[in-house]
């Protein structure tokens, strides 16, 4: 039996790699063009140079990698306390919920003490579980983007 037969029509999923550097992507959500600037975690030292242009922040956390929890929490707290982002809405995504080793939303909220963070933050913070691999939760991400980002309406 071939690997395609054993894993279904699509075969094995490709390996994923963390974002290195910065990527620009334009999305169209309900006729609204939204530009996403993706900055990898290793780029954290330069993140502040992009704050002035932010209309919304999406902060993605790997829910299947418990060894990164503390550094992710420190990075999240750092950007939440940035003066330039005080009025910017935040969406915190717990990604890779499709993996059997991923932590639940309840576990992640507890480890991050998200209730305390939300209570103290000046920004509006939303939380979602997603899987970039199988698309779970992505419709909610698009709804959030549409409602929290000015964007430009297309003709």
Coordinates of C-alpha atoms in Angstrom, one line a residue:
X1 CA 0.0 0.0 0.0
X2 CA 1.4 3.4 -1.0
X3 CA 1.6 6.3 1.5
X4 CA -1.2 8.1 -0.5
X5 CA -3.5 5.1 0.1
X6 CA -2.7 4.9 3.8
X7 CA -3.2 8.7 4.4
X8 CA -6.0 9.5 2.0
X9 CA -6.1 11.2 -1.3
X10 CA -3.9 14.2 -0.3
X11 CA -1.0 12.2 1.1
X12 CA 1.2 13.3 4.0
X13 CA 0.9 16.9 5.1
X14 CA 4.0 19.0 4.3
X15 CA 6.2 20.0 7.1
X16 CA 5.6 23.5 8.4
X17 CA 8.2 26.0 9.3
X18 CA 8.0 29.1 11.5
X19 CA 7.8 32.4 9.7
X20 CA 11.3 33.8 9.2
X21 CA 11.4 37.5 8.2
X22 CA 8.3 39.3 7.1
X23 CA 5.6 38.5 4.6
X24 CA 2.9 40.8 3.1
X25 CA -0.4 39.3 1.9
X26 CA -3.5 41.0 0.6
X27 CA -6.8 39.3 1.5
X28 CA -10.3 40.2 0.3
X29 CA -12.9 39.6 3.0
X30 CA -16.5 40.5 2.0
X31 CA -15.3 42.9 -0.7
X32 CA -12.9 44.6 1.7
X33 CA -9.1 44.5 0.9
X34 CA -7.0 43.9 4.0
X35 CA -3.2 43.8 4.0
X36 CA -1.7 41.4 6.4
X37 CA 2.0 41.9 7.5
X38 CA 3.2 38.6 9.0
X39 CA 6.2 39.0 11.3
X40 CA 7.9 35.9 12.6
X41 CA 8.7 35.4 16.3
X42 CA 12.4 35.7 15.5
X43 CA 11.7 39.2 14.2
X44 CA 10.4 40.4 17.6
X45 CA 13.2 43.0 18.0
X46 CA 11.9 44.9 15.0
X47 CA 8.1 44.5 15.6
X48 CA 7.9 48.0 17.2
X49 CA 8.9 49.6 13.9
X50 CA 5.6 48.4 12.4
X51 CA 3.2 49.4 15.3
X52 CA 2.3 52.8 14.0
X53 CA 0.7 51.3 10.9
X54 CA -1.3 48.7 12.7
X55 CA -5.1 48.8 12.7
X56 CA -5.4 45.3 14.3
X57 CA -3.0 42.7 15.6
X58 CA -3.3 38.9 15.2
X59 CA -1.0 37.1 17.5
X60 CA -0.6 33.4 16.7
X61 CA 0.4 30.8 19.3
X62 CA 1.3 27.2 18.6
X63 CA -1.0 25.2 20.9
X64 CA 1.0 22.1 20.2
X65 CA 4.3 23.4 21.5
X66 CA 4.2 23.8 25.3
X67 CA 7.9 24.6 25.4
X68 CA 7.2 28.0 23.7
X69 CA 4.4 29.1 26.1
X70 CA 6.5 31.3 28.3
X71 CA 8.3 33.1 25.5
X72 CA 5.0 33.6 23.6
X73 CA 3.4 35.0 26.8
X74 CA 6.3 37.4 27.3
X75 CA 6.0 38.6 23.6
X76 CA 2.2 39.0 23.9
X77 CA 2.6 41.1 27.1
X78 CA 5.3 43.2 25.4
X79 CA 3.1 44.2 22.5
X80 CA 0.0 44.7 24.6
X81 CA 1.9 47.3 26.7
X82 CA 3.2 49.2 23.6
X83 CA 1.8 52.7 23.7
X84 CA 1.2 52.8 20.0
X85 CA -1.1 49.7 20.2
X86 CA -3.2 50.9 23.1
X87 CA -6.3 51.4 20.9
X88 CA -5.7 48.5 18.5
X89 CA -7.9 45.4 18.8
X90 CA -6.1 42.1 19.3
X91 CA -7.0 38.6 18.1
X92 CA -5.0 35.8 19.8
X93 CA -5.1 32.6 17.8
X94 CA -4.3 29.2 19.4
X95 CA -3.2 27.3 16.2
X96 CA -2.6 23.7 15.4
X97 CA -5.7 22.5 17.4
X98 CA -5.9 19.7 14.8
X99 CA -3.0 17.9 16.3
X100 CA -3.6 15.3 19.0
X101 CA -0.8 16.8 21.2
X102 CA -2.3 20.3 21.2
X103 CA -3.6 21.9 24.4
X104 CA -7.2 22.9 24.8
X105 CA -8.4 26.5 24.9
X106 CA -9.1 26.1 28.6
X107 CA -5.5 24.9 29.2
X108 CA -4.0 27.7 27.0
X109 CA -6.1 30.3 28.7
X110 CA -5.0 29.1 32.1
X111 CA -1.3 28.9 31.2
X112 CA -1.3 32.4 29.7
X113 CA -3.6 33.7 32.5
X114 CA -5.7 35.2 29.7
X115 CA -8.5 36.2 32.0
X116 CA -6.1 38.4 33.9
X117 CA -4.5 39.8 30.7
X118 CA -7.9 40.6 29.2
X119 CA -9.0 42.3 32.5
X120 CA -5.8 44.5 32.6
X121 CA -5.3 45.3 28.9
X122 CA -6.4 48.6 27.4
X123 CA -7.2 46.8 24.1
X124 CA -10.1 44.6 23.2
X125 CA -8.8 41.1 23.0
X126 CA -10.5 38.1 21.3
X127 CA -9.4 34.5 21.5
X128 CA -9.9 31.8 18.9
X129 CA -8.8 28.2 18.4
X130 CA -7.8 27.5 14.8
X131 CA -6.1 25.0 12.5
X132 CA -4.3 26.6 9.6
X133 CA -3.9 23.1 8.3
X134 CA -7.6 21.9 8.1
X135 CA -9.2 25.4 8.2
X136 CA -11.0 25.0 11.5
X137 CA -11.9 28.5 12.9
X138 CA -10.7 30.4 9.9
X139 CA -14.2 31.6 9.1
X140 CA -14.3 33.2 12.5
X141 CA -10.9 34.9 11.8
X142 CA -12.3 36.4 8.6
X143 CA -15.3 37.7 10.5
X144 CA -13.1 39.2 13.1
X145 CA -10.9 40.8 10.4
X146 CA -13.9 42.2 8.6
X147 CA -15.3 43.8 11.8
X148 CA -12.0 45.1 13.3
X149 CA -10.1 46.3 10.3
X150 CA -10.9 49.4 8.2
X151 CA -9.5 48.0 5.0
X152 CA -10.6 49.4 1.6
X153 CA -13.9 48.4 0.0
X154 CA -13.5 47.1 -3.6
X155 CA -15.9 48.2 -6.3

